[in-house]
GROMACS .gro file of C-alpha atoms in nm:
model
  490
    1MET     CA    1   4.711   5.361  -4.565
    2LYS     CA    2   4.778   4.995  -4.489
    3THR     CA    3   4.632   5.044  -4.142
    4LYS     CA    4   4.313   5.198  -4.286
    5LEU     CA    5   4.274   4.909  -4.532
    6TRP     CA    6   4.320   4.656  -4.252
    7LEU     CA    7   4.059   4.829  -4.038
    8THR     CA    8   3.820   4.855  -4.333
    9GLY     CA    9   3.858   4.484  -4.411
   10THR     CA   10   3.803   4.388  -4.052
   11MET     CA   11   3.485   4.596  -4.032
   12VAL     CA   12   3.352   4.445  -4.353
   13LEU     CA   13   3.405   4.093  -4.218
   14ALA     CA   14   3.247   4.182  -3.887
   15LEU     CA   15   2.945   4.347  -4.048
   16GLY     CA   16   2.914   4.058  -4.290
   17GLY     CA   17   2.889   3.822  -3.998
   18ILE     CA   18   2.592   4.009  -3.856
   19GLY     CA   19   2.274   3.828  -3.951
   20CYS     CA   20   2.458   3.503  -4.026
   21SER     CA   21   2.371   3.212  -3.799
   22ASP     CA   22   2.488   2.861  -3.738
   23ALA     CA   23   2.141   2.769  -3.619
   24PRO     CA   24   2.012   2.445  -3.778
   25GLU     CA   25   1.728   2.461  -4.027
   26ALA     CA   26   1.397   2.287  -3.961
   27LYS     CA   27   1.459   2.018  -4.223
   28GLU     CA   28   1.799   1.934  -4.073
   29VAL     CA   29   1.651   1.904  -3.725
   30SER     CA   30   1.368   1.680  -3.846
   31GLU     CA   31   1.604   1.455  -4.043
   32ILE     CA   32   1.849   1.409  -3.756
   33THR     CA   33   1.588   1.349  -3.488
   34ALA     CA   34   1.373   1.119  -3.703
   35SER     CA   35   1.653   0.905  -3.844
   36ARG     CA   36   1.839   0.858  -3.517
   37SER     CA   37   1.525   0.797  -3.311
   38THR     CA   38   1.402   0.526  -3.547
   39GLU     CA   39   1.748   0.367  -3.568
   40MET     CA   40   1.761   0.342  -3.189
   41ILE     CA   41   1.410   0.199  -3.161
   42ARG     CA   42   1.486  -0.077  -3.411
   43ALA     CA   43   1.832  -0.153  -3.266
   44ALA     CA   44   1.698  -0.177  -2.911
   45SER     CA   45   1.407  -0.394  -3.023
   46THR     CA   46   1.632  -0.641  -3.206
   47SER     CA   47   1.870  -0.675  -2.911
   48ALA     CA   48   1.587  -0.713  -2.660
   49ARG     CA   49   1.422  -0.981  -2.876
   50VAL     CA   50   1.736  -1.193  -2.891
   51MET     CA   51   1.803  -1.146  -2.519
   52SER     CA   52   1.452  -1.260  -2.430
   53GLU     CA   53   1.523  -1.595  -2.597
   54MET     CA   54   1.846  -1.666  -2.409
   55SER     CA   55   1.827  -1.992  -2.215
   56SER     CA   56   2.108  -1.882  -1.982
   57LEU     CA   57   1.888  -1.614  -1.829
   58GLU     CA   58   1.627  -1.879  -1.750
   59SER     CA   59   1.897  -2.092  -1.587
   60MET     CA   60   2.015  -1.802  -1.375
   61GLY     CA   61   1.659  -1.717  -1.274
   62SER     CA   62   1.588  -2.076  -1.174
   63ALA     CA   63   1.904  -2.096  -0.963
   64ALA     CA   64   1.824  -1.764  -0.794
   65ALA     CA   65   1.471  -1.886  -0.715
   66ILE     CA   66   1.608  -2.200  -0.549
   67LEU     CA   67   1.851  -1.994  -0.343
   68GLN     CA   68   1.579  -1.753  -0.239
   69LYS     CA   69   1.360  -2.042  -0.126
   70THR     CA   70   1.648  -2.197   0.069
   71PHE     CA   71   1.758  -1.878   0.244
   72GLY     CA   72   1.395  -1.809   0.326
   73ALA     CA   73   1.389  -2.122   0.542
   74VAL     CA   74   1.671  -1.987   0.760
   75PRO     CA   75   1.539  -1.730   1.011
   76LEU     CA   76   1.721  -1.398   1.022
   77MET     CA   77   1.513  -1.217   1.283
   78GLY     CA   78   1.474  -1.499   1.534
   79SER     CA   79   1.168  -1.669   1.389
   80PRO     CA   80   1.112  -1.887   1.081
   81SER     CA   81   0.989  -1.710   0.772
   82THR     CA   82   0.629  -1.756   0.663
   83PRO     CA   83   0.602  -1.997   0.370
   84CYS     CA   84   0.409  -1.905   0.060
   85THR     CA   85   0.053  -2.043   0.079
   86ASP     CA   86  -0.089  -1.877  -0.231
   87PRO     CA   87  -0.163  -2.150  -0.490
   88LYS     CA   88  -0.076  -1.899  -0.762
   89GLY     CA   89   0.268  -1.847  -0.611
   90CYS     CA   90   0.426  -1.555  -0.425
   91ASP     CA   91   0.670  -1.435  -0.687
   92SER     CA   92   0.716  -1.061  -0.723
   93THR     CA   93   0.550  -0.874  -1.008
   94PRO     CA   94   0.746  -0.928  -1.330
   95ILE     CA   95   0.926  -0.632  -1.480
   96VAL     CA   96   0.754  -0.492  -1.789
   97ASN     CA   97   0.987  -0.452  -2.086
   98PRO     CA   98   0.942  -0.099  -2.228
   99VAL     CA   99   1.112  -0.196  -2.555
  100PRO     CA  100   0.887  -0.368  -2.812
  101ILE     CA  101   1.049  -0.699  -2.907
  102ASP     CA  102   0.806  -0.776  -3.188
  103PRO     CA  103   0.963  -0.638  -3.510
  104THR     CA  104   0.625  -0.533  -3.649
  105ALA     CA  105   0.545  -0.336  -3.334
  106ALA     CA  106   0.892  -0.178  -3.336
  107ASP     CA  107   0.852  -0.072  -3.701
  108ALA     CA  108   0.509   0.075  -3.627
  109GLN     CA  109   0.646   0.269  -3.331
  110ALA     CA  110   0.941   0.395  -3.537
  111ALA     CA  111   0.710   0.503  -3.821
  112LEU     CA  112   0.484   0.695  -3.581
  113VAL     CA  113   0.781   0.875  -3.425
  114GLU     CA  114   0.917   0.965  -3.768
  115LYS     CA  115   0.580   1.100  -3.882
  116TYR     CA  116   0.544   1.321  -3.576
  117LEU     CA  117   0.894   1.461  -3.596
  118LYS     CA  118   0.895   1.530  -3.971
  119GLU     CA  119   0.535   1.634  -4.028
  120ARG     CA  120   0.412   1.780  -3.700
  121ILE     CA  121   0.699   1.910  -3.486
  122PHE     CA  122   1.012   2.020  -3.668
  123ILE     CA  123   0.856   2.200  -3.960
  124GLU     CA  124   0.926   2.547  -4.096
  125ALA     CA  125   0.588   2.678  -3.980
  126ASN     CA  126   0.683   2.608  -3.617
  127VAL     CA  127   1.010   2.807  -3.627
  128GLU     CA  128   0.961   3.102  -3.392
  129ALA     CA  129   1.312   3.248  -3.399
  130THR     CA  130   1.683   3.186  -3.428
  131GLU     CA  131   1.897   3.280  -3.130
  132GLY     CA  132   2.270   3.260  -3.196
  133ASP     CA  133   2.342   2.900  -3.293
  134SER     CA  134   1.997   2.777  -3.187
  135THR     CA  135   1.662   2.747  -3.362
  136ILE     CA  136   1.351   2.788  -3.147
  137PHE     CA  137   1.041   2.588  -3.237
  138ARG     CA  138   0.705   2.692  -3.084
  139ILE     CA  139   0.488   2.384  -3.037
  140GLN     CA  140   0.110   2.412  -3.013
  141GLY     CA  141  -0.150   2.161  -2.905
  142ASP     CA  142  -0.264   2.111  -3.264
  143ASP     CA  143   0.089   1.987  -3.342
  144LEU     CA  144   0.113   1.730  -3.063
  145CYS     CA  145  -0.241   1.608  -3.015
  146THR     CA  146  -0.297   1.450  -3.355
  147THR     CA  147  -0.107   1.282  -3.636
  148GLY     CA  148  -0.306   1.494  -3.881
  149GLU     CA  149  -0.537   1.211  -3.978
  150ARG     CA  150  -0.817   1.325  -3.747
  151PRO     CA  151  -0.904   1.640  -3.548
  152ALA     CA  152  -0.708   1.698  -3.229
  153ASP     CA  153  -0.879   1.640  -2.895
  154PRO     CA  154  -0.974   1.984  -2.754
  155ASP     CA  155  -0.876   1.894  -2.396
  156CYS     CA  156  -0.535   1.778  -2.516
  157VAL     CA  157  -0.487   2.096  -2.718
  158GLN     CA  158  -0.577   2.312  -2.419
  159ALA     CA  159  -0.338   2.121  -2.191
  160VAL     CA  160  -0.046   2.148  -2.435
  161ASP     CA  161  -0.106   2.517  -2.509
  162LYS     CA  162  -0.096   2.587  -2.136
  163LEU     CA  163   0.263   2.461  -2.132
  164GLU     CA  164   0.384   2.737  -2.367
  165LEU     CA  165   0.617   2.473  -2.505
  166ARG     CA  166   0.923   2.561  -2.706
  167ILE     CA  167   1.204   2.336  -2.827
  168ARG     CA  168   1.554   2.476  -2.862
  169ALA     CA  169   1.758   2.296  -3.130
  170THR     CA  170   2.135   2.344  -3.113
  171ARG     CA  171   2.413   2.169  -3.304
  172THR     CA  172   2.680   1.996  -3.096
  173ASP     CA  173   3.016   1.836  -3.175
  174ASN     CA  174   3.043   1.535  -3.408
  175ASP     CA  175   2.720   1.609  -3.596
  176GLY     CA  176   2.520   1.600  -3.276
  177LEU     CA  177   2.207   1.790  -3.182
  178ASP     CA  178   2.061   1.908  -2.850
  179LEU     CA  179   1.690   1.967  -2.804
  180GLY     CA  180   1.604   2.174  -2.498
  181PHE     CA  181   1.239   2.159  -2.391
  182GLN     CA  182   1.137   2.500  -2.259
  183PHE     CA  183   0.820   2.587  -2.067
  184GLY     CA  184   0.644   2.909  -1.978
  185ALA     CA  185   0.730   3.273  -2.031
  186LYS     CA  186   1.056   3.231  -1.840
  187ARG     CA  187   1.144   2.940  -2.070
  188ASP     CA  188   1.262   2.709  -1.795
  189GLU     CA  189   1.445   2.417  -1.957
  190PRO     CA  190   1.410   2.106  -1.735
  191VAL     CA  191   1.470   1.848  -2.006
  192VAL     CA  192   1.738   1.821  -2.275
  193LEU     CA  193   1.727   1.548  -2.538
  194SER     CA  194   2.067   1.491  -2.702
  195PHE     CA  195   2.141   1.309  -3.026
  196GLY     CA  196   2.486   1.183  -3.122
  197LYS     CA  197   2.585   0.966  -3.415
  198LYS     CA  198   2.514   0.644  -3.229
  199THR     CA  199   2.364   0.763  -2.905
  200MET     CA  200   2.070   0.955  -2.762
  201ALA     CA  201   2.014   1.075  -2.408
  202VAL     CA  202   1.758   1.253  -2.191
  203ALA     CA  203   1.892   1.475  -1.913
  204VAL     CA  204   1.661   1.618  -1.647
  205ASP     CA  205   1.756   1.919  -1.434
  206LEU     CA  206   1.571   1.897  -1.101
  207GLY     CA  207   1.599   2.269  -1.028
  208GLU     CA  208   1.450   2.361  -1.365
  209THR     CA  209   1.184   2.095  -1.314
  210LYS     CA  210   1.080   2.262  -0.988
  211ASP     CA  211   1.047   2.599  -1.163
  212THR     CA  212   0.841   2.441  -1.440
  213VAL     CA  213   0.599   2.277  -1.198
  214GLN     CA  214   0.556   2.610  -1.016
  215PHE     CA  215   0.462   2.770  -1.348
  216LEU     CA  216   0.222   2.496  -1.456
  217ILE     CA  217   0.059   2.436  -1.116
  218PRO     CA  218   0.104   2.748  -0.900
  219GLU     CA  219  -0.110   2.602  -0.621
  220ALA     CA  220   0.140   2.314  -0.587
  221ALA     CA  221   0.432   2.546  -0.513
  222THR     CA  222   0.401   2.508  -0.135
  223ALA     CA  223   0.412   2.128  -0.165
  224LEU     CA  224   0.739   2.127  -0.360
  225PRO     CA  225   1.074   2.070  -0.187
  226ARG     CA  226   1.241   2.388  -0.064
  227VAL     CA  227   1.567   2.268  -0.221
  228MET     CA  228   1.569   2.055  -0.534
  229VAL     CA  229   1.897   2.035  -0.725
  230GLY     CA  230   2.084   1.783  -0.936
  231ARG     CA  231   2.078   1.640  -1.287
  232VAL     CA  232   2.001   1.284  -1.397
  233GLU     CA  233   2.039   1.114  -1.735
  234LEU     CA  234   1.898   0.820  -1.927
  235ARG     CA  235   2.106   0.719  -2.231
  236LEU     CA  236   2.079   0.468  -2.516
  237THR     CA  237   2.395   0.387  -2.714
  238GLU     CA  238   2.432   0.170  -3.022
  239ASN     CA  239   2.772   0.002  -2.986
  240GLY     CA  240   2.734  -0.183  -3.317
  241ALA     CA  241   2.480  -0.379  -3.515
  242GLN     CA  242   2.234  -0.544  -3.272
  243ASP     CA  243   2.442  -0.428  -2.975
  244VAL     CA  244   2.302  -0.155  -2.749
  245THR     CA  245   2.361  -0.017  -2.402
  246PHE     CA  246   2.101   0.144  -2.175
  247SER     CA  247   2.264   0.356  -1.907
  248THR     CA  248   2.160   0.594  -1.632
  249GLY     CA  249   2.368   0.857  -1.461
  250ILE     CA  250   2.362   1.118  -1.187
  251LEU     CA  251   2.538   1.399  -1.372
  252ASP     CA  252   2.530   1.638  -1.075
  253ALA     CA  253   2.477   1.529  -0.716
  254ILE     CA  254   2.114   1.523  -0.608
  255ARG     CA  255   1.997   1.711  -0.301
  256ILE     CA  256   1.634   1.749  -0.195
  257GLU     CA  257   1.519   1.928   0.121
  258ILE     CA  258   1.162   1.945   0.250
  259ASP     CA  259   1.043   2.138   0.555
  260GLY     CA  260   0.838   1.916   0.785
  261GLU     CA  261   0.491   2.011   0.901
  262ARG     CA  262   0.602   1.990   1.264
  263GLY     CA  263   0.936   2.157   1.208
  264GLY     CA  264   1.271   2.013   1.112
  265THR     CA  265   1.403   1.941   0.765
  266HIS     CA  266   1.387   1.617   0.571
  267SER     CA  267   1.673   1.586   0.325
  268PHE     CA  268   1.784   1.329   0.069
  269SER     CA  269   2.114   1.330  -0.114
  270THR     CA  270   2.307   1.099  -0.342
  271ALA     CA  271   2.648   1.149  -0.497
  272LYS     CA  272   2.738   1.199  -0.861
  273ALA     CA  273   2.759   0.867  -1.046
  274THR     CA  274   2.844   0.847  -1.416
  275PRO     CA  275   2.731   0.596  -1.499
  276LEU     CA  276   2.496   0.493  -1.223
  277SER     CA  277   2.396   0.179  -1.412
  278GLU     CA  278   2.462   0.014  -1.747
  279LEU     CA  279   2.267  -0.261  -1.920
  280ARG     CA  280   2.432  -0.390  -2.238
  281MET     CA  281   2.255  -0.626  -2.478
  282ASP     CA  282   2.479  -0.773  -2.748
  283ALA     CA  283   2.256  -0.984  -2.973
  284ASN     CA  284   2.546  -1.093  -3.194
  285ALA     CA  285   2.736  -1.253  -2.907
  286LYS     CA  286   2.409  -1.336  -2.727
  287ARG     CA  287   2.554  -1.169  -2.423
  288LEU     CA  288   2.390  -0.950  -2.160
  289SER     CA  289   2.571  -0.755  -1.890
  290PHE     CA  290   2.465  -0.521  -1.611
  291GLU     CA  291   2.658  -0.291  -1.378
  292LEU     CA  292   2.547  -0.076  -1.083
  293ASN     CA  293   2.758   0.186  -0.905
  294LEU     CA  294   2.558   0.388  -0.652
  295GLY     CA  295   2.755   0.645  -0.455
  296THR     CA  296   2.704   0.766  -0.098
  297THR     CA  297   2.333   0.815  -0.037
  298GLU     CA  298   2.180   0.970   0.276
  299TYR     CA  299   1.850   1.062   0.434
  300LYS     CA  300   1.832   1.305   0.726
  301GLY     CA  301   1.526   1.410   0.916
  302PRO     CA  302   1.358   1.437   1.254
  303TYR     CA  303   1.270   1.112   1.432
  304GLY     CA  304   0.906   1.215   1.444
  305GLY     CA  305   0.621   1.091   1.656
  306THR     CA  306   0.527   1.227   1.998
  307SER     CA  307   0.797   1.078   2.219
  308SER     CA  308   1.097   1.258   2.365
  309LEU     CA  309   1.289   1.152   2.053
  310SER     CA  310   1.057   1.334   1.811
  311SER     CA  311   1.287   1.631   1.738
  312GLN     CA  312   1.613   1.438   1.734
  313GLN     CA  313   1.780   1.397   1.396
  314LEU     CA  314   1.775   1.055   1.235
  315VAL     CA  315   2.030   0.974   0.964
  316TYR     CA  316   2.041   0.677   0.728
  317SER     CA  317   2.373   0.667   0.543
  318LEU     CA  318   2.451   0.409   0.275
  319SER     CA  319   2.815   0.432   0.171
  320GLY     CA  320   2.731   0.287  -0.170
  321LEU     CA  321   2.607  -0.016  -0.358
  322SER     CA  322   2.782  -0.189  -0.646
  323PHE     CA  323   2.784  -0.511  -0.844
  324GLU     CA  324   2.814  -0.634  -1.201
  325PHE     CA  325   2.727  -0.952  -1.386
  326SER     CA  326   2.706  -1.093  -1.737
  327ALA     CA  327   2.536  -1.389  -1.903
  328GLU     CA  328   2.590  -1.558  -2.240
  329GLU     CA  329   2.388  -1.814  -2.431
  330GLY     CA  330   2.452  -2.166  -2.300
  331GLN     CA  331   2.619  -2.038  -1.983
  332ASN     CA  332   2.545  -2.220  -1.657
  333ASP     CA  333   2.820  -2.068  -1.445
  334PHE     CA  334   2.760  -1.704  -1.345
  335VAL     CA  335   2.971  -1.449  -1.162
  336ILE     CA  336   2.826  -1.149  -0.981
  337ALA     CA  337   3.139  -0.943  -0.939
  338HIS     CA  338   3.250  -0.648  -0.728
  339VAL     CA  339   2.962  -0.678  -0.481
  340GLY     CA  340   2.998  -0.406  -0.221
  341LEU     CA  341   2.839  -0.145   0.003
  342GLY     CA  342   3.071   0.140  -0.082
  343GLU     CA  343   3.415   0.226   0.046
  344ALA     CA  344   3.319   0.310   0.404
  345GLN     CA  345   3.087   0.211   0.685
  346SER     CA  346   2.709   0.242   0.635
  347TYR     CA  347   2.508   0.342   0.939
  348MET     CA  348   2.195   0.473   1.105
  349SER     CA  349   2.239   0.742   1.368
  350LEU     CA  350   2.021   0.926   1.617
  351ASN     CA  351   2.126   1.275   1.724
  352GLY     CA  352   2.481   1.207   1.609
  353THR     CA  353   2.517   0.868   1.781
  354LYS     CA  354   2.535   0.563   1.557
  355ILE     CA  355   2.274   0.305   1.658
  356ILE     CA  356   2.330   0.062   1.367
  357THR     CA  357   2.649   0.013   1.166
  358ALA     CA  358   2.735  -0.224   0.882
  359ASP     CA  359   3.075  -0.308   0.734
  360LEU     CA  360   3.112  -0.549   0.444
  361ASN     CA  361   3.454  -0.710   0.394
  362ALA     CA  362   3.620  -0.424   0.577
  363LEU     CA  363   3.947  -0.619   0.599
  364SER     CA  364   3.940  -0.758   0.244
  365GLY     CA  365   3.881  -0.470   0.006
  366ARG     CA  366   3.514  -0.406   0.093
  367HIS     CA  367   3.401  -0.611  -0.208
  368PHE     CA  368   3.365  -0.975  -0.306
  369ASP     CA  369   3.282  -1.183  -0.612
  370LEU     CA  370   3.002  -1.437  -0.604
  371ASN     CA  371   3.008  -1.739  -0.836
  372LEU     CA  372   2.681  -1.920  -0.900
  373SER     CA  373   2.707  -2.260  -1.070
  374GLN     CA  374   2.498  -2.576  -1.092
  375GLY     CA  375   2.600  -2.897  -0.920
  376ALA     CA  376   2.549  -3.252  -1.046
  377ASP     CA  377   2.224  -3.268  -0.846
  378GLY     CA  378   2.087  -2.966  -1.029
  379LEU     CA  379   2.106  -2.742  -0.723
  380PRO     CA  380   2.311  -2.420  -0.724
  381LEU     CA  381   2.656  -2.397  -0.569
  382VAL     CA  382   2.760  -2.055  -0.441
  383ARG     CA  383   3.125  -1.957  -0.408
  384VAL     CA  384   3.265  -1.629  -0.277
  385LEU     CA  385   3.606  -1.473  -0.335
  386PRO     CA  386   3.798  -1.379  -0.130
  387GLU     CA  387   3.533  -1.412   0.146
  388PHE     CA  388   3.201  -1.284   0.274
  389ASP     CA  389   3.245  -1.094   0.600
  390LEU     CA  390   2.959  -0.878   0.726
  391ALA     CA  391   2.999  -0.706   1.063
  392ALA     CA  392   2.696  -0.529   1.209
  393LYS     CA  393   2.661  -0.348   1.540
  394PHE     CA  394   2.334  -0.256   1.708
  395PHE     CA  395   2.301   0.003   1.986
  396MET     CA  396   1.926   0.053   1.963
  397SER     CA  397   1.847   0.092   2.332
  398PRO     CA  398   1.797   0.473   2.293
  399LEU     CA  399   1.492   0.394   2.078
  400LYS     CA  400   1.320   0.244   2.383
  401ALA     CA  401   1.237   0.602   2.480
  402ASP     CA  402   0.972   0.575   2.210
  403PRO     CA  403   0.685   0.366   2.355
  404THR     CA  404   0.576   0.264   2.004
  405ALA     CA  405   0.917   0.122   1.911
  406GLU     CA  406   0.959  -0.251   1.959
  407VAL     CA  407   1.330  -0.310   2.014
  408PRO     CA  408   1.422  -0.680   2.055
  409SER     CA  409   1.667  -0.745   2.338
  410PHE     CA  410   1.922  -0.886   2.093
  411TYR     CA  411   1.942  -0.547   1.918
  412GLU     CA  412   1.974  -0.326   2.227
  413ASP     CA  413   2.354  -0.351   2.254
  414GLU     CA  414   2.499  -0.631   2.043
  415SER     CA  415   2.754  -0.695   1.771
  416TYR     CA  416   2.717  -0.962   1.505
  417ARG     CA  417   2.943  -1.102   1.242
  418VAL     CA  418   2.856  -1.337   0.957
  419ARG     CA  419   3.165  -1.475   0.787
  420LEU     CA  420   3.214  -1.735   0.514
  421SER     CA  421   3.587  -1.780   0.464
  422GLY     CA  422   3.875  -2.025   0.421
  423GLY     CA  423   3.922  -2.308   0.176
  424GLY     CA  424   4.057  -2.084  -0.099
  425SER     CA  425   3.714  -2.008  -0.238
  426PRO     CA  426   3.457  -2.080   0.036
  427SER     CA  427   3.127  -2.219  -0.090
  428ILE     CA  428   2.778  -2.317   0.020
  429ARG     CA  429   2.483  -2.494  -0.138
  430PRO     CA  430   2.117  -2.549  -0.049
  431VAL     CA  431   2.008  -2.890   0.075
  432ASP     CA  432   1.644  -2.996   0.050
  433ALA     CA  433   1.444  -3.111   0.348
  434ASN     CA  434   1.424  -3.488   0.412
  435THR     CA  435   1.092  -3.591   0.564
  436ALA     CA  436   1.218  -3.945   0.626
  437THR     CA  437   1.497  -3.829   0.858
  438GLY     CA  438   1.334  -3.508   0.980
  439PHE     CA  439   1.603  -3.287   0.828
  440PRO     CA  440   1.435  -2.945   0.779
  441GLY     CA  441   1.654  -2.827   0.492
  442GLY     CA  442   1.934  -2.573   0.512
  443LEU     CA  443   2.265  -2.449   0.381
  444GLN     CA  444   2.560  -2.684   0.351
  445VAL     CA  445   2.913  -2.550   0.376
  446VAL     CA  446   3.094  -2.726   0.092
  447SER     CA  447   3.433  -2.564   0.149
  448GLY     CA  448   3.566  -2.322   0.408
  449GLU     CA  449   3.380  -2.236   0.726
  450LEU     CA  450   3.067  -2.036   0.809
  451THR     CA  451   3.053  -1.849   1.139
  452LEU     CA  452   2.769  -1.657   1.298
  453GLN     CA  453   2.907  -1.467   1.593
  454GLY     CA  454   2.763  -1.243   1.866
  455LYS     CA  455   2.915  -1.097   2.179
  456ASN     CA  456   2.859  -1.404   2.395
  457ALA     CA  457   2.749  -1.671   2.148
  458SER     CA  458   2.848  -1.816   1.814
  459VAL     CA  459   2.750  -2.085   1.566
  460THR     CA  460   3.028  -2.244   1.360
  461VAL     CA  461   2.950  -2.458   1.057
  462PRO     CA  462   3.253  -2.651   0.925
  463ALA     CA  463   3.280  -2.795   0.575
  464GLY     CA  464   3.036  -3.079   0.522
  465LYS     CA  465   2.786  -2.962   0.785
  466CYS     CA  466   2.462  -2.766   0.741
  467LEU     CA  467   2.326  -2.446   0.891
  468VAL     CA  468   1.959  -2.493   0.980
  469GLY     CA  469   1.696  -2.288   1.156
  470LYS     CA  470   1.508  -2.393   1.469
  471GLU     CA  471   1.150  -2.305   1.556
  472ALA     CA  472   1.237  -2.232   1.919
  473ALA     CA  473   1.565  -2.142   2.085
  474ALA     CA  474   1.683  -2.359   2.374
  475GLN     CA  475   1.632  -2.228   2.726
  476GLY     CA  476   1.914  -1.990   2.819
  477SER     CA  477   2.053  -1.967   2.466
  478HIS     CA  478   2.112  -1.647   2.271
  479PRO     CA  479   1.774  -1.494   2.174
  480LEU     CA  480   1.877  -1.465   1.807
  481LEU     CA  481   2.165  -1.705   1.744
  482GLY     CA  482   1.983  -1.969   1.946
  483HIS     CA  483   1.756  -2.012   1.644
  484PHE     CA  484   2.048  -2.148   1.439
  485GLU     CA  485   2.245  -2.468   1.468
  486ALA     CA  486   2.506  -2.670   1.278
  487ARG     CA  487   2.417  -3.033   1.210
  488ASN     CA  488   2.454  -3.315   0.962
  489CYS     CA  489   2.287  -3.258   0.627
  490GLN     CA  490   2.053  -3.558   0.639
   0.00000   0.00000   0.00000
């Protein structure tokens, strides 16, 4: 009898669970997405506004500009660099800030997002089904193409309806919510938008993205990569009041393979990196920091062209790239820390033979710190710790089999080493040109020693002397290093 009662109770509980669902309701989804989206918009705007007013960033930019100008006067390929002749300047295009720093604009953007989410997207009328712990919203063009204040544009409606767009809403741990954007009859889900208590993120699955593009534009299927895998993420985190972090990540290693028109496969890959980059803006402390950690990244493909090298495989392999820096209000002394090119040698190879190799600080941890400060004369002083030691080898003579390749003699079979070391914390600074004495301007070694070394030639610059570039190398001198010399800084 006890056994029968136990079985009966169990069946009642099981049957009672049928039809129950932990799927979120439309109102809950709209409240979570609207409130957390608007919070993030306002937090990011406030932090960006304070950061844009920091004088230390202007100081760092000015120092970097002076350094760039100074290094530009020292030839690296055997001939002086071309000076800027544009009266408007030759600076690169400024980066556009995607975050509105005007509080009125930020509030307007937040209000628009809230209106869409609460009144147009996550409403009961758009609920198509519940599947387990998920609610499925079917989104039409009439929902997306207007705020409701005016008729929707017919072309926009047609374009959105073609997507067959659905949004999967699923609760996650710690009061979080995932929104999966699904497309087409197969409901491929290339994008997932995640909301946490103080964070939101967009993750993109490259494989699902490929399937979605094939559905939306069938005629483009043949132009898509044969292999397209990996996941990437963009995240915004609110660390505290007026303190946010933008980060990117490679959640799963990326691999893309494309079949060439003339045969052979072109492939690109980069390792998992979480995070790949982080930009933190702390408006309270008036502090900004940035960090980059790129893993091993490679390109492989046929050499191309019509020469005998055309079918040989060319590989570019970067072992990594990393650095980090921070800046605070009133700061004039900056450190760019942990600068490195990965934990192994970077190289370029042809048919399995390395023709260019690069090793940074191979004997001193493969990283260095760079300190940028301002001297009494207003010019920047650059220190490195423990040293800067770049060794590069060139064996590019095989490329001469390609008649279109121009291989300088000093890259056919040569090894170079650029090393700034000694003096505890070796340092250099730019020195302006002096028309009265004919000094062309250059880099002064303040402490330590700077050495440029080849197989059969070298230039050594001791403390107190300057490295300068020469228009023409002396007869019989090294074709590259002959364009450099050490001399007095006046």
